PDB file of C-alpha atoms in Angstrom:
ATOM      1  CA  MET P  41      85.146  88.800  77.407  1.00  0.00           C
ATOM      2  CA  LYS P  42      87.975  90.906  78.755  1.00  0.00           C
ATOM      3  CA  LEU P  43      89.064  91.546  82.361  1.00  0.00           C
ATOM      4  CA  VAL P  44      90.751  94.846  83.230  1.00  0.00           C
ATOM      5  CA  THR P  45      91.901  96.039  86.641  1.00  0.00           C
ATOM      6  CA  GLY P  46      93.218  99.177  88.262  1.00  0.00           C
ATOM      7  CA  ASN P  47      95.510  99.285  91.286  1.00  0.00           C
ATOM      8  CA  SER P  48      92.964  99.035  94.084  1.00  0.00           C
ATOM      9  CA  ASN P  49      93.047  95.243  94.594  1.00  0.00           C
ATOM     10  CA  ARG P  50      95.207  93.380  92.106  1.00  0.00           C
ATOM     11  CA  ALA P  51      95.313  90.235  94.254  1.00  0.00           C
ATOM     12  CA  LEU P  52      91.528  89.856  94.067  1.00  0.00           C
ATOM     13  CA  ALA P  53      91.542  90.642  90.319  1.00  0.00           C
ATOM     14  CA  GLN P  54      94.151  87.909  89.715  1.00  0.00           C
ATOM     15  CA  ALA P  55      92.100  85.427  91.794  1.00  0.00           C
ATOM     16  CA  VAL P  56      88.935  86.243  89.779  1.00  0.00           C
ATOM     17  CA  ALA P  57      90.890  85.854  86.540  1.00  0.00           C
ATOM     18  CA  ALA P  58      92.161  82.472  87.734  1.00  0.00           C
ATOM     19  CA  TYR P  59      88.604  81.353  88.562  1.00  0.00           C
ATOM     20  CA  LEU P  60      87.422  82.351  85.088  1.00  0.00           C
ATOM     21  CA  GLU P  61      90.531  80.894  83.470  1.00  0.00           C
ATOM     22  CA  LEU P  62      91.111  84.169  81.664  1.00  0.00           C
ATOM     23  CA  PRO P  63      94.201  86.401  81.703  1.00  0.00           C
ATOM     24  CA  LEU P  64      93.968  89.994  82.895  1.00  0.00           C
ATOM     25  CA  SER P  65      94.079  92.320  79.923  1.00  0.00           C
ATOM     26  CA  ASP P  66      97.353  94.173  79.403  1.00  0.00           C
ATOM     27  CA  ALA P  67      96.889  97.768  80.556  1.00  0.00           C
ATOM     28  CA  THR P  68      98.988 100.481  82.165  1.00  0.00           C
ATOM     29  CA  VAL P  69      97.476 102.415  85.068  1.00  0.00           C
ATOM     30  CA  LYS P  70     100.027 104.798  86.521  1.00  0.00           C
ATOM     31  CA  ARG P  71     100.587 108.321  87.844  1.00  0.00           C
ATOM     32  CA  PHE P  72     102.325 111.305  86.310  1.00  0.00           C
ATOM     33  CA  ALA P  73     104.694 113.329  88.496  1.00  0.00           C
ATOM     34  CA  ASP P  74     101.761 115.553  89.633  1.00  0.00           C
ATOM     35  CA  LYS P  75      99.740 112.410  90.552  1.00  0.00           C
ATOM     36  CA  GLU P  76      97.359 112.613  87.579  1.00  0.00           C
ATOM     37  CA  VAL P  77      96.080 109.149  86.579  1.00  0.00           C
ATOM     38  CA  PHE P  78      97.162 107.874  83.213  1.00  0.00           C
ATOM     39  CA  VAL P  79      95.670 104.776  81.506  1.00  0.00           C
ATOM     40  CA  GLU P  80      96.755 102.982  78.363  1.00  0.00           C
ATOM     41  CA  LEU P  81      95.251  99.754  76.972  1.00  0.00           C
ATOM     42  CA  HIS P  82      97.770  97.517  75.194  1.00  0.00           C
ATOM     43  CA  GLU P  83      95.307  95.207  73.412  1.00  0.00           C
ATOM     44  CA  ASN P  84      92.276  95.506  71.188  1.00  0.00           C
ATOM     45  CA  VAL P  85      88.923  95.741  73.007  1.00  0.00           C
ATOM     46  CA  ARG P  86      86.721  96.752  70.071  1.00  0.00           C
ATOM     47  CA  GLY P  87      83.394  94.914  70.289  1.00  0.00           C
ATOM     48  CA  GLU P  88      84.382  93.146  73.506  1.00  0.00           C
ATOM     49  CA  ASP P  89      82.382  92.624  76.728  1.00  0.00           C
ATOM     50  CA  VAL P  90      84.765  94.228  79.233  1.00  0.00           C
ATOM     51  CA  PHE P  91      84.704  93.948  83.033  1.00  0.00           C
ATOM     52  CA  ILE P  92      86.690  96.417  85.149  1.00  0.00           C
ATOM     53  CA  LEU P  93      87.585  95.068  88.591  1.00  0.00           C
ATOM     54  CA  GLN P  94      88.164  98.049  90.864  1.00  0.00           C
ATOM     55  CA  SER P  95      87.122  98.723  94.455  1.00  0.00           C
ATOM     56  CA  THR P  96      86.872 102.356  95.483  1.00  0.00           C
ATOM     57  CA  SER P  97      88.621 101.758  98.801  1.00  0.00           C
ATOM     58  CA  PHE P  98      91.479 103.798 100.326  1.00  0.00           C
ATOM     59  CA  PRO P  99      92.721 105.958  98.712  1.00  0.00           C
ATOM     60  CA  ALA P 100      89.074 106.290  97.646  1.00  0.00           C
ATOM     61  CA  ASN P 101      89.434 109.305  95.349  1.00  0.00           C
ATOM     62  CA  ASP P 102      92.469 107.881  93.500  1.00  0.00           C
ATOM     63  CA  ASN P 103      90.783 104.509  92.995  1.00  0.00           C
ATOM     64  CA  LEU P 104      87.556 106.175  91.848  1.00  0.00           C
ATOM     65  CA  MET P 105      89.458 108.235  89.282  1.00  0.00           C
ATOM     66  CA  GLU P 106      91.180 105.102  88.017  1.00  0.00           C
ATOM     67  CA  LEU P 107      87.769 103.481  87.497  1.00  0.00           C
ATOM     68  CA  LEU P 108      86.405 106.507  85.663  1.00  0.00           C
ATOM     69  CA  ILE P 109      89.457 106.945  83.424  1.00  0.00           C
ATOM     70  CA  LEU P 110      89.642 103.205  82.637  1.00  0.00           C
ATOM     71  CA  THR P 111      85.989 103.409  81.640  1.00  0.00           C
ATOM     72  CA  ASP P 112      86.644 106.405  79.368  1.00  0.00           C
ATOM     73  CA  ALA P 113      89.591 104.621  77.730  1.00  0.00           C
ATOM     74  CA  LEU P 114      87.460 101.544  77.063  1.00  0.00           C
ATOM     75  CA  ARG P 115      84.544 103.585  75.748  1.00  0.00           C
ATOM     76  CA  ARG P 116      86.767 105.495  73.360  1.00  0.00           C
ATOM     77  CA  SER P 117      88.257 102.167  72.260  1.00  0.00           C
ATOM     78  CA  SER P 118      84.829 100.918  71.190  1.00  0.00           C
ATOM     79  CA  ALA P 119      84.192  98.292  73.816  1.00  0.00           C
ATOM     80  CA  ARG P 120      80.740  96.779  73.255  1.00  0.00           C
ATOM     81  CA  ARG P 121      79.730  96.741  76.905  1.00  0.00           C
ATOM     82  CA  ILE P 122      81.548  97.996  80.048  1.00  0.00           C
ATOM     83  CA  THR P 123      80.679  96.466  83.416  1.00  0.00           C
ATOM     84  CA  ALA P 124      82.217  98.006  86.557  1.00  0.00           C
ATOM     85  CA  VAL P 125      82.845  95.291  89.155  1.00  0.00           C
ATOM     86  CA  VAL P 126      83.192  97.269  92.380  1.00  0.00           C
ATOM     87  CA  PRO P 127      83.436  94.820  95.310  1.00  0.00           C
ATOM     88  CA  TYR P 128      83.638  97.677  97.791  1.00  0.00           C
ATOM     89  CA  PHE P 129      81.655 100.769  96.830  1.00  0.00           C
ATOM     90  CA  GLY P 130      83.215 103.747  98.552  1.00  0.00           C
ATOM     91  CA  TYR P 131      81.036 106.694  99.637  1.00  0.00           C
ATOM     92  CA  ALA P 132      78.179 104.261 100.320  1.00  0.00           C
ATOM     93  CA  ARG P 133      77.833 105.535 103.881  1.00  0.00           C
ATOM     94  CA  GLN P 134      76.926 108.978 102.508  1.00  0.00           C
ATOM     95  CA  ASP P 135      73.566 107.732 101.193  1.00  0.00           C
ATOM     96  CA  ARG P 136      71.284 110.383 102.713  1.00  0.00           C
ATOM     97  CA  ARG P 137      71.287 113.877 104.160  1.00  0.00           C
ATOM     98  CA  ALA P 138      71.696 113.223 107.867  1.00  0.00           C
ATOM     99  CA  THR P 139      71.802 116.953 108.594  1.00  0.00           C
ATOM    100  CA  GLY P 140      71.153 120.131 106.652  1.00  0.00           C
ATOM    101  CA  ARG P 141      73.546 121.446 103.996  1.00  0.00           C
ATOM    102  CA  THR P 142      75.239 118.072 103.410  1.00  0.00           C
ATOM    103  CA  PRO P 143      75.644 116.103 100.129  1.00  0.00           C
ATOM    104  CA  ILE P 144      74.378 112.679  99.099  1.00  0.00           C
ATOM    105  CA  SER P 145      77.793 111.590  97.865  1.00  0.00           C
ATOM    106  CA  ALA P 146      76.748 108.022  97.043  1.00  0.00           C
ATOM    107  CA  LYS P 147      74.352 109.353  94.414  1.00  0.00           C
ATOM    108  CA  LEU P 148      76.995 111.691  93.008  1.00  0.00           C
ATOM    109  CA  VAL P 149      79.491 108.855  92.618  1.00  0.00           C
ATOM    110  CA  ALA P 150      76.793 106.687  90.998  1.00  0.00           C
ATOM    111  CA  ASN P 151      76.183 109.494  88.479  1.00  0.00           C
ATOM    112  CA  LEU P 152      79.885 109.833  87.766  1.00  0.00           C
ATOM    113  CA  ILE P 153      80.249 106.103  87.052  1.00  0.00           C
ATOM    114  CA  ALA P 154      77.244 106.069  84.716  1.00  0.00           C
ATOM    115  CA  GLU P 155      78.223 109.270  82.909  1.00  0.00           C
ATOM    116  CA  ALA P 156      81.763 107.972  82.368  1.00  0.00           C
ATOM    117  CA  GLY P 157      80.277 105.225  80.194  1.00  0.00           C
ATOM    118  CA  VAL P 158      79.716 102.211  82.447  1.00  0.00           C
ATOM    119  CA  ASN P 159      76.770 100.102  81.199  1.00  0.00           C
ATOM    120  CA  ARG P 160      76.363  97.889  84.260  1.00  0.00           C
ATOM    121  CA  VAL P 161      77.603  97.664  87.845  1.00  0.00           C
ATOM    122  CA  ILE P 162      78.300  94.574  89.994  1.00  0.00           C
ATOM    123  CA  THR P 163      78.992  95.260  93.654  1.00  0.00           C
ATOM    124  CA  LEU P 164      78.975  93.434  96.976  1.00  0.00           C
ATOM    125  CA  ASP P 165      76.961  94.078 100.168  1.00  0.00           C
ATOM    126  CA  LEU P 166      76.090  97.717  99.628  1.00  0.00           C
ATOM    127  CA  HIS P 167      75.862  99.623 102.904  1.00  0.00           C
ATOM    128  CA  ALA P 168      72.213 100.367 102.123  1.00  0.00           C
ATOM    129  CA  ALA P 169      70.217  98.359  99.553  1.00  0.00           C
ATOM    130  CA  GLN P 170      68.516 101.484  98.192  1.00  0.00           C
ATOM    131  CA  ILE P 171      71.850 102.661  96.719  1.00  0.00           C
ATOM    132  CA  GLN P 172      71.053 100.347  93.797  1.00  0.00           C
ATOM    133  CA  GLY P 173      68.414 102.916  92.907  1.00  0.00           C
ATOM    134  CA  PHE P 174      70.996 105.678  92.763  1.00  0.00           C
ATOM    135  CA  PHE P 175      72.347 104.145  89.525  1.00  0.00           C
ATOM    136  CA  ASP P 176      70.435 104.793  86.317  1.00  0.00           C
ATOM    137  CA  ILE P 177      71.983 101.639  84.841  1.00  0.00           C
ATOM    138  CA  PRO P 178      71.469  97.959  85.767  1.00  0.00           C
ATOM    139  CA  THR P 179      73.114  97.139  89.119  1.00  0.00           C
ATOM    140  CA  ASP P 180      73.630  93.764  90.767  1.00  0.00           C
ATOM    141  CA  ASN P 181      74.241  93.813  94.534  1.00  0.00           C
ATOM    142  CA  LEU P 182      75.849  90.505  95.498  1.00  0.00           C
ATOM    143  CA  TYR P 183      75.663  89.093  99.028  1.00  0.00           C
ATOM    144  CA  ALA P 184      78.506  87.652 101.065  1.00  0.00           C
ATOM    145  CA  ALA P 185      76.068  85.775 103.349  1.00  0.00           C
ATOM    146  CA  PRO P 186      76.514  82.372 101.641  1.00  0.00           C
ATOM    147  CA  ILE P 187      80.317  82.598 101.946  1.00  0.00           C
ATOM    148  CA  ILE P 188      80.131  83.765 105.544  1.00  0.00           C
ATOM    149  CA  THR P 189      77.646  81.046 106.441  1.00  0.00           C
ATOM    150  CA  ARG P 190      79.840  78.369 104.915  1.00  0.00           C
ATOM    151  CA  ASP P 191      82.885  79.607 106.830  1.00  0.00           C
ATOM    152  CA  ILE P 192      80.987  79.692 110.117  1.00  0.00           C
ATOM    153  CA  LEU P 193      79.830  76.095 109.558  1.00  0.00           C
ATOM    154  CA  ASP P 194      83.399  75.047 108.840  1.00  0.00           C
ATOM    155  CA  ASN P 195      84.888  76.718 111.922  1.00  0.00           C
ATOM    156  CA  TYR P 196      82.201  76.935 114.640  1.00  0.00           C
ATOM    157  CA  LYS P 197      79.857  74.536 116.402  1.00  0.00           C
ATOM    158  CA  LEU P 198      76.305  75.869 116.260  1.00  0.00           C
ATOM    159  CA  ASP P 199      75.469  74.660 119.762  1.00  0.00           C
ATOM    160  CA  ASN P 200      75.027  77.739 121.970  1.00  0.00           C
ATOM    161  CA  THR P 201      75.914  80.037 119.065  1.00  0.00           C
ATOM    162  CA  MET P 202      74.060  83.320 118.511  1.00  0.00           C
ATOM    163  CA  ILE P 203      74.237  85.771 115.614  1.00  0.00           C
ATOM    164  CA  VAL P 204      74.369  89.410 116.687  1.00  0.00           C
ATOM    165  CA  SER P 205      73.721  92.600 114.751  1.00  0.00           C
ATOM    166  CA  PRO P 206      76.001  95.401 116.063  1.00  0.00           C
ATOM    167  CA  ASP P 207      73.271  97.976 115.458  1.00  0.00           C
ATOM    168  CA  VAL P 208      69.582  98.220 114.597  1.00  0.00           C
ATOM    169  CA  GLY P 209      70.292  99.181 110.988  1.00  0.00           C
ATOM    170  CA  GLY P 210      72.075  95.885 110.279  1.00  0.00           C
ATOM    171  CA  VAL P 211      69.364  93.584 111.600  1.00  0.00           C
ATOM    172  CA  ALA P 212      68.250  92.389 108.133  1.00  0.00           C
ATOM    173  CA  ARG P 213      71.794  91.421 107.204  1.00  0.00           C
ATOM    174  CA  ALA P 214      72.399  89.542 110.482  1.00  0.00           C
ATOM    175  CA  ARG P 215      68.958  87.878 110.304  1.00  0.00           C
ATOM    176  CA  ALA P 216      69.744  86.480 106.838  1.00  0.00           C
ATOM    177  CA  VAL P 217      72.812  84.725 108.262  1.00  0.00           C
ATOM    178  CA  ALA P 218      70.936  83.549 111.373  1.00  0.00           C
ATOM    179  CA  GLN P 219      68.172  82.048 109.217  1.00  0.00           C
ATOM    180  CA  ARG P 220      70.698  80.200 107.073  1.00  0.00           C
ATOM    181  CA  LEU P 221      72.359  78.773 110.188  1.00  0.00           C
ATOM    182  CA  GLY P 222      69.141  78.207 112.157  1.00  0.00           C
ATOM    183  CA  THR P 223      70.417  80.182 115.157  1.00  0.00           C
ATOM    184  CA  ASP P 224      68.926  82.881 117.375  1.00  0.00           C
ATOM    185  CA  LEU P 225      69.476  86.614 116.817  1.00  0.00           C
ATOM    186  CA  ALA P 226      70.459  89.367 119.249  1.00  0.00           C
ATOM    187  CA  ILE P 227      70.899  93.090 118.640  1.00  0.00           C
ATOM    188  CA  VAL P 228      73.281  95.664 120.074  1.00  0.00           C
ATOM    189  CA  ASP P 229      71.396  98.937 120.518  1.00  0.00           C
ATOM    190  CA  LYS P 230      73.978 101.747 120.313  1.00  0.00           C
ATOM    191  CA  ARG P 231      74.022 105.511 120.149  1.00  0.00           C
ATOM    192  CA  ARG P 232      76.549 107.292 117.928  1.00  0.00           C
ATOM    193  CA  PRO P 233      77.326 110.789 119.332  1.00  0.00           C
ATOM    194  CA  LYS P 234      79.343 111.712 116.235  1.00  0.00           C
ATOM    195  CA  ALA P 235      80.693 110.099 113.062  1.00  0.00           C
ATOM    196  CA  GLY P 236      83.156 107.299 113.795  1.00  0.00           C
ATOM    197  CA  VAL P 237      82.305 107.105 117.508  1.00  0.00           C
ATOM    198  CA  SER P 238      79.820 104.633 118.938  1.00  0.00           C
ATOM    199  CA  GLU P 239      78.533 104.102 122.428  1.00  0.00           C
ATOM    200  CA  VAL P 240      76.801 100.841 123.366  1.00  0.00           C
ATOM    201  CA  MET P 241      73.576 101.173 125.308  1.00  0.00           C
ATOM    202  CA  ASN P 242      71.664  97.886 125.508  1.00  0.00           C
ATOM    203  CA  ILE P 243      71.773  94.260 124.360  1.00  0.00           C
ATOM    204  CA  ILE P 244      68.434  93.045 122.957  1.00  0.00           C
ATOM    205  CA  GLY P 245      68.256  89.303 123.569  1.00  0.00           C
ATOM    206  CA  ASP P 246      69.714  86.822 126.083  1.00  0.00           C
ATOM    207  CA  VAL P 247      73.373  86.166 125.204  1.00  0.00           C
ATOM    208  CA  SER P 248      74.309  84.507 128.505  1.00  0.00           C
ATOM    209  CA  GLY P 249      76.541  81.465 127.869  1.00  0.00           C
ATOM    210  CA  GLN P 250      76.415  81.975 124.096  1.00  0.00           C
ATOM    211  CA  ALA P 251      79.238  82.141 121.560  1.00  0.00           C
ATOM    212  CA  CYS P 252      78.314  85.390 119.821  1.00  0.00           C
ATOM    213  CA  ILE P 253      79.125  86.174 116.171  1.00  0.00           C
ATOM    214  CA  LEU P 254      78.714  89.806 115.090  1.00  0.00           C
ATOM    215  CA  ILE P 255      77.648  90.311 111.460  1.00  0.00           C
ATOM    216  CA  ASP P 256      78.069  93.623 109.618  1.00  0.00           C
ATOM    217  CA  ASP P 257      78.958  95.054 106.219  1.00  0.00           C
ATOM    218  CA  ILE P 258      81.809  97.449 107.118  1.00  0.00           C
ATOM    219  CA  VAL P 259      84.443  97.692 109.837  1.00  0.00           C
ATOM    220  CA  ASP P 260      86.269 101.015 109.691  1.00  0.00           C
ATOM    221  CA  SER P 261      87.758 102.301 112.942  1.00  0.00           C
ATOM    222  CA  GLY P 262      86.785  99.095 114.782  1.00  0.00           C
ATOM    223  CA  GLY P 263      85.265 101.041 117.636  1.00  0.00           C
ATOM    224  CA  THR P 264      81.762  99.595 117.146  1.00  0.00           C
ATOM    225  CA  LEU P 265      83.051  96.021 117.164  1.00  0.00           C
ATOM    226  CA  VAL P 266      85.269  96.488 120.220  1.00  0.00           C
ATOM    227  CA  ASN P 267      82.501  98.192 122.207  1.00  0.00           C
ATOM    228  CA  ALA P 268      79.966  95.588 121.125  1.00  0.00           C
ATOM    229  CA  ALA P 269      82.298  92.721 122.124  1.00  0.00           C
ATOM    230  CA  GLU P 270      82.853  94.237 125.569  1.00  0.00           C
ATOM    231  CA  ALA P 271      79.100  94.756 126.064  1.00  0.00           C
ATOM    232  CA  LEU P 272      78.270  91.181 124.999  1.00  0.00           C
ATOM    233  CA  LEU P 273      80.941  89.736 127.326  1.00  0.00           C
ATOM    234  CA  LYS P 274      79.588  91.844 130.218  1.00  0.00           C
ATOM    235  CA  ALA P 275      76.110  90.483 129.416  1.00  0.00           C
ATOM    236  CA  GLY P 276      77.405  86.919 129.862  1.00  0.00           C
ATOM    237  CA  ALA P 277      78.582  85.829 126.413  1.00  0.00           C
ATOM    238  CA  LYS P 278      81.347  83.228 126.650  1.00  0.00           C
ATOM    239  CA  GLU P 279      83.182  84.521 123.542  1.00  0.00           C
ATOM    240  CA  VAL P 280      82.683  87.010 120.721  1.00  0.00           C
ATOM    241  CA  SER P 281      83.800  86.809 117.084  1.00  0.00           C
ATOM    242  CA  ALA P 282      82.853  88.988 114.077  1.00  0.00           C
ATOM    243  CA  TYR P 283      82.269  88.434 110.348  1.00  0.00           C
ATOM    244  CA  ILE P 284      82.413  91.666 108.314  1.00  0.00           C
ATOM    245  CA  THR P 285      82.172  91.896 104.514  1.00  0.00           C
ATOM    246  CA  HIS P 286      84.411  94.926 103.969  1.00  0.00           C
ATOM    247  CA  GLY P 287      87.496  95.345 106.103  1.00  0.00           C
ATOM    248  CA  VAL P 288      88.161  99.077 105.631  1.00  0.00           C
ATOM    249  CA  LEU P 289      90.247  99.056 108.835  1.00  0.00           C
ATOM    250  CA  SER P 290      91.475 102.637 108.706  1.00  0.00           C
ATOM    251  CA  GLU P 291      94.568 103.779 110.567  1.00  0.00           C
ATOM    252  CA  GLY P 292      94.830 102.256 114.047  1.00  0.00           C
ATOM    253  CA  ALA P 293      91.903  99.842 113.546  1.00  0.00           C
ATOM    254  CA  ALA P 294      93.969  96.668 113.163  1.00  0.00           C
ATOM    255  CA  GLU P 295      95.860  97.411 116.375  1.00  0.00           C
ATOM    256  CA  ARG P 296      92.613  98.174 118.147  1.00  0.00           C
ATOM    257  CA  ILE P 297      91.112  94.860 117.016  1.00  0.00           C
ATOM    258  CA  ALA P 298      94.280  92.956 117.924  1.00  0.00           C
ATOM    259  CA  ALA P 299      94.200  94.403 121.464  1.00  0.00           C
ATOM    260  CA  SER P 300      90.457  93.805 121.929  1.00  0.00           C
ATOM    261  CA  LYS P 301      88.538  90.929 123.497  1.00  0.00           C
ATOM    262  CA  LEU P 302      87.367  89.727 120.063  1.00  0.00           C
ATOM    263  CA  LYS P 303      88.300  86.077 119.536  1.00  0.00           C
ATOM    264  CA  GLU P 304      88.465  86.585 115.785  1.00  0.00           C
ATOM    265  CA  LEU P 305      87.573  89.110 113.102  1.00  0.00           C
ATOM    266  CA  VAL P 306      86.896  87.593 109.671  1.00  0.00           C
ATOM    267  CA  VAL P 307      86.700  89.887 106.650  1.00  0.00           C
ATOM    268  CA  THR P 308      86.469  89.190 102.929  1.00  0.00           C
ATOM    269  CA  ASP P 309      89.210  90.233 100.482  1.00  0.00           C
ATOM    270  CA  SER P 310      86.987  92.908  98.828  1.00  0.00           C
ATOM    271  CA  ILE P 311      89.615  95.418 100.048  1.00  0.00           C
ATOM    272  CA  GLU P 312      93.346  94.771  99.626  1.00  0.00           C
ATOM    273  CA  GLU P 313      95.139  93.575 102.754  1.00  0.00           C
ATOM    274  CA  THR P 314      97.491  96.020 104.527  1.00  0.00           C
ATOM    275  CA  LEU P 315     100.664  95.328 106.515  1.00  0.00           C
ATOM    276  CA  ALA P 316      98.778  96.176 109.711  1.00  0.00           C
ATOM    277  CA  THR P 317      96.069  93.547 109.067  1.00  0.00           C
ATOM    278  CA  LYS P 318      98.646  90.962 108.106  1.00  0.00           C
ATOM    279  CA  GLY P 319     100.302  91.471 111.493  1.00  0.00           C
ATOM    280  CA  ALA P 320      97.095  91.059 113.540  1.00  0.00           C
ATOM    281  CA  ALA P 321      96.809  87.488 114.867  1.00  0.00           C
ATOM    282  CA  ASN P 322      93.036  87.638 115.284  1.00  0.00           C
ATOM    283  CA  ILE P 323      92.149  89.012 111.832  1.00  0.00           C
ATOM    284  CA  ARG P 324      91.454  86.420 109.109  1.00  0.00           C
ATOM    285  CA  ARG P 325      90.418  86.863 105.473  1.00  0.00           C
ATOM    286  CA  ILE P 326      88.120  84.744 103.286  1.00  0.00           C
ATOM    287  CA  ASN P 327      88.116  84.720  99.512  1.00  0.00           C
ATOM    288  CA  ILE P 328      85.234  86.125  97.447  1.00  0.00           C
ATOM    289  CA  ALA P 329      86.838  85.523  94.043  1.00  0.00           C
ATOM    290  CA  PRO P 330      84.565  82.545  93.225  1.00  0.00           C
ATOM    291  CA  LEU P 331      81.445  84.607  93.970  1.00  0.00           C
ATOM    292  CA  ILE P 332      82.653  87.586  91.912  1.00  0.00           C
ATOM    293  CA  GLY P 333      83.888  85.330  89.123  1.00  0.00           C
ATOM    294  CA  GLU P 334      80.617  83.436  88.898  1.00  0.00           C
ATOM    295  CA  ALA P 335      78.647  86.706  88.753  1.00  0.00           C
ATOM    296  CA  ILE P 336      80.879  87.913  85.933  1.00  0.00           C
ATOM    297  CA  ALA P 337      80.480  84.637  84.038  1.00  0.00           C
ATOM    298  CA  ARG P 338      76.707  84.719  84.368  1.00  0.00           C
ATOM    299  CA  THR P 339      76.547  88.383  83.294  1.00  0.00           C
ATOM    300  CA  ALA P 340      78.661  87.668  80.241  1.00  0.00           C
ATOM    301  CA  SER P 341      76.458  84.712  79.239  1.00  0.00           C
ATOM    302  CA  GLU P 342      73.191  86.577  80.025  1.00  0.00           C
ATOM    303  CA  GLN P 343      72.248  84.181  82.843  1.00  0.00           C
ATOM    304  CA  SER P 344      70.524  84.984  86.132  1.00  0.00           C
ATOM    305  CA  VAL P 345      72.766  86.435  88.824  1.00  0.00           C
ATOM    306  CA  SER P 346      70.112  86.527  91.560  1.00  0.00           C
ATOM    307  CA  SER P 347      69.769  82.755  91.409  1.00  0.00           C
ATOM    308  CA  LEU P 348      73.226  82.546  93.048  1.00  0.00           C
ATOM    309  CA  PHE P 349      71.445  83.312  96.325  1.00  0.00           C
ATOM    310  CA  ASP P 350      68.333  81.155  96.008  1.00  0.00           C
TER     311      ASP P 350
END
């Protein structure tokens, strides 16, 4: 088994390699003067089971091209099997045609990955579960719920604690955490006038006197979380925290979270930490390397991956 990484999240790749007690394979992934991606493998991969660790986070297009070109280099070097480990799958929010004359970019990216030569995909908390069906190759969608649940148990008392979904679409994800913890569930019903802008309308459930924990898969601009926290506090919640799998946290988001009424935002390290998030006192990260590493180990040894979540 070989582990290869691009430049999207080297810290996570190194943590996964440490968990598996394997070194990262020696490879060069760099840019020419015109910003073209160049890849060179410095060790033999012929007949090897190779795993590429590469999120397609910001800059999404550059990191996607690195993944595709790494795949092509491995395929042309006669790797036996190539598995793309993509903790954060970019373009996942473009999973349907919301209006006329728009693309389904998630399907296009899935096609690109498969056509490049990837034999299998491992990813984490896809924005929509049906995206697994966009791939014409085996795809394992891992869940961060066990890690999130464990961290909540370690840091929060469950008395008067309520899990909250920040929108109707995320109810299944939030319910999975609530069931693991044995807590009640509330829902924030919001209207989104345009992309990236959310407006809270109603709170479904009685949150009065509760310590509310918002559960979601992606935090981008942070507007949804900030608005949801304000609405929950107005409805009588005593405090509001949030656990989000993928901390996209685009420009200005970390500052918005830091200035908000959120007690704490906890994200996984599926996306590399930025200087802005490092400077935010109420943003904390939890490590998913053991989960990713165990999924890789089980895939390499042809064991069940789904049993990780039984």
